[in-house]
CSV table of C-alpha atoms and ligand atoms in Angstrom, one decimal:
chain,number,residue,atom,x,y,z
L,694,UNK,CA,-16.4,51.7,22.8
L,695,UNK,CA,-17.0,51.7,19.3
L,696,UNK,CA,-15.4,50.1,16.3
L,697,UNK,CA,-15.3,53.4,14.0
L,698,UNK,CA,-13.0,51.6,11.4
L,699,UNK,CA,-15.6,48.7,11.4
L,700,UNK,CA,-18.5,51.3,11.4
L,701,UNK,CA,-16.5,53.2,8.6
L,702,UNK,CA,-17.0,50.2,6.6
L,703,UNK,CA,-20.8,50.7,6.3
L,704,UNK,CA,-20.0,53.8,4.2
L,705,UNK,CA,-18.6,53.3,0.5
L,706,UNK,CA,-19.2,56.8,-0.2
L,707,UNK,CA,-16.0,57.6,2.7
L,708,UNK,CA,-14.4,55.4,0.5
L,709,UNK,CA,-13.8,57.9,-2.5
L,710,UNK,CA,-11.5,60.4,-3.5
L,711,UNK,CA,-12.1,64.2,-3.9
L,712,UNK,CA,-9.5,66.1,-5.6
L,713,UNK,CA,-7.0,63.3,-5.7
L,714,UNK,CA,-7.0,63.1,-2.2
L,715,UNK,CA,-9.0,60.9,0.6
L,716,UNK,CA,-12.4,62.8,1.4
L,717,UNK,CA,-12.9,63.9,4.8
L,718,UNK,CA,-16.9,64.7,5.2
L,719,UNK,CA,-17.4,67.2,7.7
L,720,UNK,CA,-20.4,68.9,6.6
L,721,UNK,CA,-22.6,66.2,8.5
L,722,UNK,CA,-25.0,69.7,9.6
L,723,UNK,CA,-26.1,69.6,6.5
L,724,UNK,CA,-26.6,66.2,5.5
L,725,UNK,CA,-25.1,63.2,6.6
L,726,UNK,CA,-23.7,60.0,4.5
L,727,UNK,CA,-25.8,57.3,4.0
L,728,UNK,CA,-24.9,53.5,4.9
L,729,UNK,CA,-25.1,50.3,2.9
L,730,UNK,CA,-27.5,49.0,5.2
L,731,UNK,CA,-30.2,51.8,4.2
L,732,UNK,CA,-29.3,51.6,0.4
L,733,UNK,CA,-29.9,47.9,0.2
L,734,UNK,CA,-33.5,48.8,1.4
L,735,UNK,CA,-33.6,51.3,-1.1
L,736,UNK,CA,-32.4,48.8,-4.0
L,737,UNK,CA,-34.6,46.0,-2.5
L,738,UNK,CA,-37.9,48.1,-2.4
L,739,UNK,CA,-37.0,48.9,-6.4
L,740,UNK,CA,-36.4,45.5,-7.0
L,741,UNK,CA,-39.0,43.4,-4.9
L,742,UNK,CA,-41.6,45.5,-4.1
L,743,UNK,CA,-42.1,48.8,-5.7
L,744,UNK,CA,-46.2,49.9,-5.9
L,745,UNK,CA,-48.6,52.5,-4.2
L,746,UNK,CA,-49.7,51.9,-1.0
L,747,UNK,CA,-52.9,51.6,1.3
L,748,UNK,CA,-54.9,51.2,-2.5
L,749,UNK,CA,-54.3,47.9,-4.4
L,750,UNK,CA,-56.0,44.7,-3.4
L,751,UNK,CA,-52.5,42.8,-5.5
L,752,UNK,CA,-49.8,41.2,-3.4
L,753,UNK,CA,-46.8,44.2,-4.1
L,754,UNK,CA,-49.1,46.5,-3.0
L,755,UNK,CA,-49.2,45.1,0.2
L,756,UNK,CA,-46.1,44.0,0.6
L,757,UNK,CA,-45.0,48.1,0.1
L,758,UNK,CA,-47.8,49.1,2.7
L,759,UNK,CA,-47.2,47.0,5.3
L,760,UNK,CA,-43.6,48.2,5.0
L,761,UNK,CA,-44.3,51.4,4.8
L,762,UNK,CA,-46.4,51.4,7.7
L,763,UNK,CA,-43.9,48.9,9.9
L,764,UNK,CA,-41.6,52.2,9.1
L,765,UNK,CA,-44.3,54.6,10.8
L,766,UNK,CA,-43.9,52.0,14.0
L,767,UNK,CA,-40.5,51.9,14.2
L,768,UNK,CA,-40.4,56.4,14.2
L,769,UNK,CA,-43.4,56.2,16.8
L,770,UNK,CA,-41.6,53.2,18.9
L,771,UNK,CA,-38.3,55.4,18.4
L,772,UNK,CA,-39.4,58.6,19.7
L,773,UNK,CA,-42.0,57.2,22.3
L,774,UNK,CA,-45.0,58.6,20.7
L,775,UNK,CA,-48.3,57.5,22.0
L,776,UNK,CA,-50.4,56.4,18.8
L,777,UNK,CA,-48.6,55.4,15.3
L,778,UNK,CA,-51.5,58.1,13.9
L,779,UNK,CA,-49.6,60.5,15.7
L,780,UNK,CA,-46.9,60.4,12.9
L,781,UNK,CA,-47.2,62.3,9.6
L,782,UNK,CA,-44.9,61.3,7.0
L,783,UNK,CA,-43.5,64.7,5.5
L,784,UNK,CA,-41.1,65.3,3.0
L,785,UNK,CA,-39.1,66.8,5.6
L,786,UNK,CA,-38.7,69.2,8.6
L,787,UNK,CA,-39.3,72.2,6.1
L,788,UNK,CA,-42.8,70.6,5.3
L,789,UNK,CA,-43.2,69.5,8.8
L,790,UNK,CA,-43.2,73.1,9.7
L,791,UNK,CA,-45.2,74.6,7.0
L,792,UNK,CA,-48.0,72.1,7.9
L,793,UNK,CA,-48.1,73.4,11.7
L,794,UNK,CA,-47.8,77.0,10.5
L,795,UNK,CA,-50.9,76.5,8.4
L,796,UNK,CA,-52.9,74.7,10.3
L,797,UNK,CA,-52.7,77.3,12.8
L,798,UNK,CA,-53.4,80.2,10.2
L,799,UNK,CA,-57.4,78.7,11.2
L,800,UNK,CA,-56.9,79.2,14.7
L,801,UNK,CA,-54.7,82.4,15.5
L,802,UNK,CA,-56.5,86.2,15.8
L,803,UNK,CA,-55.2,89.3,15.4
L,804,UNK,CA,-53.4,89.7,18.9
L,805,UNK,CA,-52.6,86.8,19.4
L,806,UNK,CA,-48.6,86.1,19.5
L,807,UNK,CA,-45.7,83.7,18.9
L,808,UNK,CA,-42.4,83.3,19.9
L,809,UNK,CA,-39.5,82.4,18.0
L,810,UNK,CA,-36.1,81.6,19.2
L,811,UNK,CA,-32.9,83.9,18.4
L,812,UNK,CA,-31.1,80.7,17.2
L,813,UNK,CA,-33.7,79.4,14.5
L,814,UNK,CA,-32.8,78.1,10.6
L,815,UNK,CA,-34.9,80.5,8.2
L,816,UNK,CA,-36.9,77.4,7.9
L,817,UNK,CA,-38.3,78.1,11.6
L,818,UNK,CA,-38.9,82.0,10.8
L,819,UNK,CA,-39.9,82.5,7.3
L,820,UNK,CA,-43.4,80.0,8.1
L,821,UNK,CA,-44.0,82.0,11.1
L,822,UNK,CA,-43.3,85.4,9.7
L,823,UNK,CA,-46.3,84.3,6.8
L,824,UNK,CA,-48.2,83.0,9.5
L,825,UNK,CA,-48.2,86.4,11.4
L,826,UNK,CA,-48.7,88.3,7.9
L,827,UNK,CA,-52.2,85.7,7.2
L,828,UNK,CA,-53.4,85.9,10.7
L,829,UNK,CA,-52.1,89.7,12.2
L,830,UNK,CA,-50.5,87.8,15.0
L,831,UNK,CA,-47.2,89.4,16.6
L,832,UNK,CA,-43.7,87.7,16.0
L,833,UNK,CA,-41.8,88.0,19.4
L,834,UNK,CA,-37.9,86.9,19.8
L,835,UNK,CA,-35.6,85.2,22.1
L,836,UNK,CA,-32.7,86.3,22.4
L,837,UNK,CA,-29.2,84.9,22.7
L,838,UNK,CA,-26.2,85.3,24.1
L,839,UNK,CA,-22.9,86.1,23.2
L,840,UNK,CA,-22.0,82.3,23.7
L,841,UNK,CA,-24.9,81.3,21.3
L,842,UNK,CA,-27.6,80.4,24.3
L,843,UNK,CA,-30.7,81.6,24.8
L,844,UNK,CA,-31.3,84.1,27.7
L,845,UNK,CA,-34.4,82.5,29.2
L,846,UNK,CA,-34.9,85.6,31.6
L,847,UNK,CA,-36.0,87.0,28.9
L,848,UNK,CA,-38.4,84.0,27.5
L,849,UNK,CA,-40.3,85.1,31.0
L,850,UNK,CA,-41.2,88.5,29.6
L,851,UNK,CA,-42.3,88.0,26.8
L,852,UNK,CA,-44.3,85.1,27.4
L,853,UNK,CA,-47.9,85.9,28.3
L,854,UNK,CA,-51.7,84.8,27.9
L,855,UNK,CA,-51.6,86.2,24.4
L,856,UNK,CA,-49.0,83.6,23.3
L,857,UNK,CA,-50.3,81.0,21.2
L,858,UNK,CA,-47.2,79.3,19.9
L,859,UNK,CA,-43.7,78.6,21.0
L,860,UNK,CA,-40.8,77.6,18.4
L,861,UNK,CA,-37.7,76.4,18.8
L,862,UNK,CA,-34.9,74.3,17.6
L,863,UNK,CA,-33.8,71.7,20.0
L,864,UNK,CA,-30.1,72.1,18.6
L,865,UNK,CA,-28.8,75.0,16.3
L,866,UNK,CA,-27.6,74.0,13.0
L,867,UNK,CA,-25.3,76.8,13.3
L,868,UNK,CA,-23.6,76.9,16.2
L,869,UNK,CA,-24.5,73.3,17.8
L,870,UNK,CA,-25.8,75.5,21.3
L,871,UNK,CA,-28.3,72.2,22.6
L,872,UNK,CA,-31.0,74.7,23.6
L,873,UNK,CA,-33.2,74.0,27.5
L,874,UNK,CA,-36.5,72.9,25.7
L,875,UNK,CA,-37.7,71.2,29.0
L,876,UNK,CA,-38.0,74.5,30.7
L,877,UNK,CA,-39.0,75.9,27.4
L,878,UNK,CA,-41.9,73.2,27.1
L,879,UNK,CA,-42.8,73.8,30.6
L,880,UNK,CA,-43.5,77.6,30.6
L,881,UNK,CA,-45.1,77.9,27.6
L,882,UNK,CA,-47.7,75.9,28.9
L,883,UNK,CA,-48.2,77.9,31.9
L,884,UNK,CA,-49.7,80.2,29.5
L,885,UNK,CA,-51.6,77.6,27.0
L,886,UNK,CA,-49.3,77.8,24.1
L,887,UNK,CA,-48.2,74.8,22.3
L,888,UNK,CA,-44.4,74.2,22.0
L,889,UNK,CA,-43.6,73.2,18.1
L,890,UNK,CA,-39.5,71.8,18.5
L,891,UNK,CA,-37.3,71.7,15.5
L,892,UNK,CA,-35.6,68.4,16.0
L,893,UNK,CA,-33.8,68.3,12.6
L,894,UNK,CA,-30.0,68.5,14.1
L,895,UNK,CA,-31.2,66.5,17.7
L,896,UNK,CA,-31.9,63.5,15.8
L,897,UNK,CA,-28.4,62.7,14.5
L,898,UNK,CA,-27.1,62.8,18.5
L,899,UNK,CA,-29.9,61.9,20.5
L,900,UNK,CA,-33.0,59.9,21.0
L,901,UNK,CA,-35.8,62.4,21.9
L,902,UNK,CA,-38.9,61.2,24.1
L,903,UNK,CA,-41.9,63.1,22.7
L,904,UNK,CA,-44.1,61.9,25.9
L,905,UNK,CA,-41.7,63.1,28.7
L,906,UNK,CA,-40.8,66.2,27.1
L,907,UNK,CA,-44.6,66.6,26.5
L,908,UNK,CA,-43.9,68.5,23.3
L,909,UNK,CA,-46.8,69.2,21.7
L,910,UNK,CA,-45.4,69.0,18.0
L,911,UNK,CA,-41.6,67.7,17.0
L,912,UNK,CA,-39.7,67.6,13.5
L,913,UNK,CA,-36.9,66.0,11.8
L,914,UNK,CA,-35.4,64.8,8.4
L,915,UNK,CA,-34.4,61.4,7.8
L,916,UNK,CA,-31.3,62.8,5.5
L,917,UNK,CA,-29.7,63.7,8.5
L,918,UNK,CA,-30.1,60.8,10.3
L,919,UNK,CA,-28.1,58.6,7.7
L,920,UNK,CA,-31.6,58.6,5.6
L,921,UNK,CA,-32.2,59.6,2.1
L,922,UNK,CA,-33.5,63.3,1.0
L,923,UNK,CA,-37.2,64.2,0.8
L,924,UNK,CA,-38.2,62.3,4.0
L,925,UNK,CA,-39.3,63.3,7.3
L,926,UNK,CA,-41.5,62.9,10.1
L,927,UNK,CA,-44.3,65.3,12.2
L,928,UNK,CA,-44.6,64.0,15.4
L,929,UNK,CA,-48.1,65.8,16.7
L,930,UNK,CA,-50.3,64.8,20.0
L,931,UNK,CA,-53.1,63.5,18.8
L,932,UNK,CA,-55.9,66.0,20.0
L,933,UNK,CA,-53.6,69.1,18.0
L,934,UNK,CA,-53.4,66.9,14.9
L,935,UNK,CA,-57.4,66.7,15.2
L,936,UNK,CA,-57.8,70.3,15.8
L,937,UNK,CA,-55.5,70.8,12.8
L,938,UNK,CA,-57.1,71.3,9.2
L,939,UNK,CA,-55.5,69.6,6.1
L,940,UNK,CA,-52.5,71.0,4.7
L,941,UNK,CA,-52.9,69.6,1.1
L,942,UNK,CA,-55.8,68.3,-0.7
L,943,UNK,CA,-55.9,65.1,-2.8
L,944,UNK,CA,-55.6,61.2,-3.4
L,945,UNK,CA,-54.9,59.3,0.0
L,946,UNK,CA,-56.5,62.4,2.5
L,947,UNK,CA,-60.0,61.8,1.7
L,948,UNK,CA,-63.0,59.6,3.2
L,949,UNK,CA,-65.8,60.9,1.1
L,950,UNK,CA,-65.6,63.2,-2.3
L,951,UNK,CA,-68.5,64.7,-3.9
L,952,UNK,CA,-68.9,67.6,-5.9
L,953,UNK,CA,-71.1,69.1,-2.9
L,954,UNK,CA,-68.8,68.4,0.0
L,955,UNK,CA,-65.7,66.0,1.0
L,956,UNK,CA,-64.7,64.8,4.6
L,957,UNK,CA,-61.0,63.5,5.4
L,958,UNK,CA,-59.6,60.5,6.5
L,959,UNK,CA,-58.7,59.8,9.4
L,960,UNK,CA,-55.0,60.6,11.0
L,961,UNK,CA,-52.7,60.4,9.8
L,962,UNK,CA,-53.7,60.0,6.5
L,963,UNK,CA,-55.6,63.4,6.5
L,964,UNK,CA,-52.1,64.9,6.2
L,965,UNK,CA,-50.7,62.7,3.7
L,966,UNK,CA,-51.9,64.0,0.6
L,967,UNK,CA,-50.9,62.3,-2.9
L,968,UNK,CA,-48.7,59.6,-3.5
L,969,UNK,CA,-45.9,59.6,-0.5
L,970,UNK,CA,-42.4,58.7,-0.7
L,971,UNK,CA,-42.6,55.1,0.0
L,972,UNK,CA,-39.1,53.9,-0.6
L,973,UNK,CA,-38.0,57.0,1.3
L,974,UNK,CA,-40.1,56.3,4.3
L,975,UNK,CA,-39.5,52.7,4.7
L,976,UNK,CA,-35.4,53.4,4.4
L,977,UNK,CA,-36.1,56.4,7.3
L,978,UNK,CA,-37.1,53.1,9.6
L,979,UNK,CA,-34.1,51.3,8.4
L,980,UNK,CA,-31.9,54.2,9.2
L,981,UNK,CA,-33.5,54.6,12.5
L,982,UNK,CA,-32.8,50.7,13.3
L,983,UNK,CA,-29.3,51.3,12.1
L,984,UNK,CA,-28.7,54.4,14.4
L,985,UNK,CA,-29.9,52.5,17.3
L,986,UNK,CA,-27.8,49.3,16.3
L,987,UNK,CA,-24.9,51.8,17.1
L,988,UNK,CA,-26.7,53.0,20.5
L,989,UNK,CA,-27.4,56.9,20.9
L,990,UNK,CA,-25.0,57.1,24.2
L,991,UNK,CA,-22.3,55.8,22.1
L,992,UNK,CA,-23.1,58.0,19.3
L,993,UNK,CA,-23.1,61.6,21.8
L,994,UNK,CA,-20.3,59.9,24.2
L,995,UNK,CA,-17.6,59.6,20.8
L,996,UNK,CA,-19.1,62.8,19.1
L,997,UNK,CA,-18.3,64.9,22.6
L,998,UNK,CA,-14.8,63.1,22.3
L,999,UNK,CA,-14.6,64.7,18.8
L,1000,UNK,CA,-15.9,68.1,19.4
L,1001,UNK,CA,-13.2,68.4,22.3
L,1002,UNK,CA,-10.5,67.2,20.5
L,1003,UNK,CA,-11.3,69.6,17.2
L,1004,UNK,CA,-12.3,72.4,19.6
L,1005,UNK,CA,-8.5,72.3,21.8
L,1006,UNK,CA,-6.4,71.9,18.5
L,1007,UNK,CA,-8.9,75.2,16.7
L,1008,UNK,CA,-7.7,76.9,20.2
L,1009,UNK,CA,-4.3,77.0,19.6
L,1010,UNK,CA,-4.7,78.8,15.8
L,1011,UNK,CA,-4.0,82.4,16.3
L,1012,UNK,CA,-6.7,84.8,15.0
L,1013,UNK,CA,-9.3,81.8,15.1
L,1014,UNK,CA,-12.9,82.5,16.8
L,1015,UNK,CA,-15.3,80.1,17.5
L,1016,UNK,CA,-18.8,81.0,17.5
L,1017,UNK,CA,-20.7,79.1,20.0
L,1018,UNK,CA,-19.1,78.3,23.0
L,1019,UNK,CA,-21.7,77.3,25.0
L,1020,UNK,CA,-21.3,74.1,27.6
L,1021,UNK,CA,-24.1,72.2,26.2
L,1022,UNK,CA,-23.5,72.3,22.7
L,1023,UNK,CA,-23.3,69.1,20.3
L,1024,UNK,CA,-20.5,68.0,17.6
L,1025,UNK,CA,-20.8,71.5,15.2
L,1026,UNK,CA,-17.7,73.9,15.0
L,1027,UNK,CA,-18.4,77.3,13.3
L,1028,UNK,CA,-15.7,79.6,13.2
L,1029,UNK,CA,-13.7,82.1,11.4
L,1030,UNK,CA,-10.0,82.8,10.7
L,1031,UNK,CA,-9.2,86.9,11.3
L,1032,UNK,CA,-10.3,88.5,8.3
L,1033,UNK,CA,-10.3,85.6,5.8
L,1034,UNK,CA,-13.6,85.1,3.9
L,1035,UNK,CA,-15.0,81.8,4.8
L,1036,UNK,CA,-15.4,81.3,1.5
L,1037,UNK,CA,-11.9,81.3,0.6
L,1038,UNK,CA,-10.6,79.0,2.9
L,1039,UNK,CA,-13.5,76.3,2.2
L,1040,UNK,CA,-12.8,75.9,-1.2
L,1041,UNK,CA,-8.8,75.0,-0.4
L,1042,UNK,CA,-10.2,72.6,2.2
L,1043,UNK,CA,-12.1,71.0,-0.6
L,1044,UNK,CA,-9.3,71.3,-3.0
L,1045,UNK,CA,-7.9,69.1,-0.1
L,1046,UNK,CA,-10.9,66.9,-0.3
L,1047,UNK,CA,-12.1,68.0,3.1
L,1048,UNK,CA,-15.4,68.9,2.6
L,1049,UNK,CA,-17.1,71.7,5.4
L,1050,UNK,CA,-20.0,74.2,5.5
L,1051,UNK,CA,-19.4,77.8,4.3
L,1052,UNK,CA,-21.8,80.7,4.6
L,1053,UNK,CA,-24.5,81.7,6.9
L,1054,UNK,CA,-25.9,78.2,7.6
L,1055,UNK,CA,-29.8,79.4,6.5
L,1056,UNK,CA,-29.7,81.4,10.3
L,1057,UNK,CA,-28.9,84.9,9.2
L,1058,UNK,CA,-29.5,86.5,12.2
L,1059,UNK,CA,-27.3,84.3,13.9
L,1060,UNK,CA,-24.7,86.6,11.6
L,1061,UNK,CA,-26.2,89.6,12.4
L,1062,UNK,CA,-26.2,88.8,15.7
L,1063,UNK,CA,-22.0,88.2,16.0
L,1064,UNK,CA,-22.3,90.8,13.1
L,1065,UNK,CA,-20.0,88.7,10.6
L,1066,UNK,CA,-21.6,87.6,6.9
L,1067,UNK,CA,-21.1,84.1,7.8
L,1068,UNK,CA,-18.9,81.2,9.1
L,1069,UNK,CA,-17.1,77.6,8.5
L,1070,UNK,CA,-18.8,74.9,9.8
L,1071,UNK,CA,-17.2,71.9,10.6
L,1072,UNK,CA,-19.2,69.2,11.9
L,1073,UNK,CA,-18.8,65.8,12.9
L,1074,UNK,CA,-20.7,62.5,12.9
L,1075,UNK,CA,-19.7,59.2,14.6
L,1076,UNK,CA,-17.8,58.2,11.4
L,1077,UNK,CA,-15.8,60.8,11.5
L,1078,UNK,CA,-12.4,60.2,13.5
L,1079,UNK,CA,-9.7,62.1,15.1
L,1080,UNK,CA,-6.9,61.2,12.0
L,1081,UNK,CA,-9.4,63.3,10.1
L,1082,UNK,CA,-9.3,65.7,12.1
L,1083,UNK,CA,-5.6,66.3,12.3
L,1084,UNK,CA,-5.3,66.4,8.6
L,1085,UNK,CA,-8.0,68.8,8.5
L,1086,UNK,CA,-5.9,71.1,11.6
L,1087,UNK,CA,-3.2,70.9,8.8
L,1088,UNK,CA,-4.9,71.8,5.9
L,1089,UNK,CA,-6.9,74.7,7.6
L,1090,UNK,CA,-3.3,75.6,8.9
L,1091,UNK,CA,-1.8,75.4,5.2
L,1092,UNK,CA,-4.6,77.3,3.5
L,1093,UNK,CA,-4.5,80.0,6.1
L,1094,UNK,CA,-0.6,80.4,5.4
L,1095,UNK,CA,-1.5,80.5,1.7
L,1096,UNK,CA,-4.6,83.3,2.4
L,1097,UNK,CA,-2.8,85.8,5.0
B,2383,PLP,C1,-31.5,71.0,8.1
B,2383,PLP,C2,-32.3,71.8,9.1
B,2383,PLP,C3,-33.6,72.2,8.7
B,2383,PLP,C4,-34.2,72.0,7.3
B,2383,PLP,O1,-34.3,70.6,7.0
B,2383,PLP,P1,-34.8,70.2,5.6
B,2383,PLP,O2,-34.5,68.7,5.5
B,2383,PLP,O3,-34.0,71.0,4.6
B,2383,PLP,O4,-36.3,70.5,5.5
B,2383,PLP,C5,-34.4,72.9,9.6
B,2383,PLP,N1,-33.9,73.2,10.9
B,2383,PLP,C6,-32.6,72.8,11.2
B,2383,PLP,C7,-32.1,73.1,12.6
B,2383,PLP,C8,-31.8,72.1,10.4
B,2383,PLP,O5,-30.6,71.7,10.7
């Protein structure tokens, strides 16, 4: 059992007013709140200890890269990498992708195809769709379901020698469908492909394990792990991260530079290009240690309670679909009111000072797909609580009165 008013505590930001009234943060999809335990490692690197890393010979120096690399541990320890080199610091999943995507631009033919899932964030299509453009290679689909899942019959027939690359999201951002990447992981492989997984909303709920999955590249963004912004992680196995050319040239990527020819350093630092965000990576290990302080089963175990208790009292509104309805899904509500613009009803909520997700969520054709222009997104972390939730039933239950 967990102490949420205790845990609550760790938060000043859930502290604060919004419109005069007590703010109610359920837009955790997007980016979740951050707790004093990682700000003081913000303040303390600022304080102590700020300096570039893995150069100077002086003391500070040091002092940051031996944090920042004590971070890298803790994110290999955490999601059971095999090598600490088999983490690249990114400045989040967006980058983590684009990195993948042209690396591979090297290695792909005219042909040659990949498959994308029905349920991906434009940051999962848009790489792949300039990928195909660069290389000639064929973008193939998954589709979904009416319940948000993927139909994995259909995975079968399009999979084939030809495929090169398999991407999905492990959980949708949109509709919160926890998507079969075991099986995913295991067929592509029948076939060669490599499996890149999209970890940025799995992160918050669960603790992957990039060795038993055998995933051959994984993402995430510390912001939504109670991190700051601008940090991230690639998890690669170490023979693609070899095969893989540089994304970006510079300071910190380099062994040799002449004018004639330059060789890279060594992974991961062949990745890392330029200066990195150093505060931002060492408070991504601290926000990892504090997730774990709270324990991952107790994190999914409360967040399930939430989503069934928001889920039963969004039942009982008349007019009100949810999108997503899938078994397996994790603590992320999208739905819409009968003809009401989402729109409209988030910004009452917020004159409430309940703060939720409008729009399409960056997954367009998850629209298309239900054919609607977009959705209200409610999602929950483990800081969130069930008295939120029943001011937020009444709120959404005033503002529709007020719309219809
Ligand atoms: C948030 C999110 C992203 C993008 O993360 P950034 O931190 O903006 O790079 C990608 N995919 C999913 C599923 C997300 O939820």
């Amino acid at each position: 059992m967990l102490d949420i008013q205790n845990i609550r505590k760790d938060f000043p930001i859930l502290n604060r007013e919004v419109n005069g009234k007590p703010l109610i943060y359920f837009d955790n999809a997007a980016t979740s709140q951050t707790p004093q335990q990682v700000i003081d490692v913000i303040v303390d690197y600022y304080t102590k200890y700020n300096a570039n890393i893995h150069r100077g010979v002086h003391s500070l120096s040091q002092e940051a890269t031996d944090a920042y690399e004590q971070a890298r541990q803790k994110i290999q320890s955490h999601f059971n990498a095999k090598h600490s080199h088999e983490i690249i610091f990114t400045s989040g999943t967006t980058h983590g992708i684009n990195l993948v995507a042209n690396g591979f631009a090297s290695l792909l033919n005219d042909g040659d195809e990949i498959i994308v899932s029905a349920l991906e964030h434009h940051s999962n299509i848009v790489p792949w769709q300039m990928l195909c453009e660069k290389t000639g290679a064929k973008l193939k689909v998954i589709p979904m379901n009416k319940n948000g899942e993927l139909v994995l019959s259909d995975f079968d027939s399009i999979l084939n020698e030809n495929t090169k690359l398999v991407f999905v999201n492990h959980i949708s951002n949109a509709l919160g469908t926890i998507n079969p990447i075991e099986t995913i992981i295991e067929k592509a492989h029948t076939v060669g492909a490599a499996v890149l997984v999209d970890g940025a909303q799995s992160c918050p709920h669960i603790k992957p394990d990039v060795e038993a999955l055998d995933v051959d590249f994984y993402v995430c963004s510390a912001h939504k792990i109670c991190g700051p912004t601008g940090v991230g992680m690639l998890y690669g196995k170490e023979e693609w991260l070899k095969k893989l050319p540089p994304y970006q040239g510079g300071g910190e990527m380099i062994a040799e530079v002449s004018f004639e020819k330059t060789t890279y350093a060594d992974l991961p630092h062949k990745f890392e290009a330029g200066t990195p965000n150093i505060c931002g990576g060492i408070a991504f290990g601290a926000a990892i240690d504090y997730m774990n302080s709270i324990g991952f089963d107790n994190i999914a175990n409360y967040e399930n309670e939430l989503l069934e208790y928001a889920t039963n009292q969004l039942q009982c509104i008349e007019d009100l679909k949810i999108y997503g309805t899938s078994n397996n899904k994790t603590s992320v509500i999208s739905f819409n009111v009968g003809n009401i613009h989402p729109y409209d009803i988030g910004t009452l909520l917020d004159k409430m000072g309940i703060a939720v997700r409008t729009g399409h969520h960056c997954a367009q054709p998850i629209m298309d797909f239900y054919k609607i222009p977009g959705t209200i997104r409610a999602s929950f972390m483990f800081y969130n609580t069930k008295e939120e939730i029943d001011t937020f039933i009444a709120a959404l239950k005033k503002a529709i009165m007020m719309l219809s």
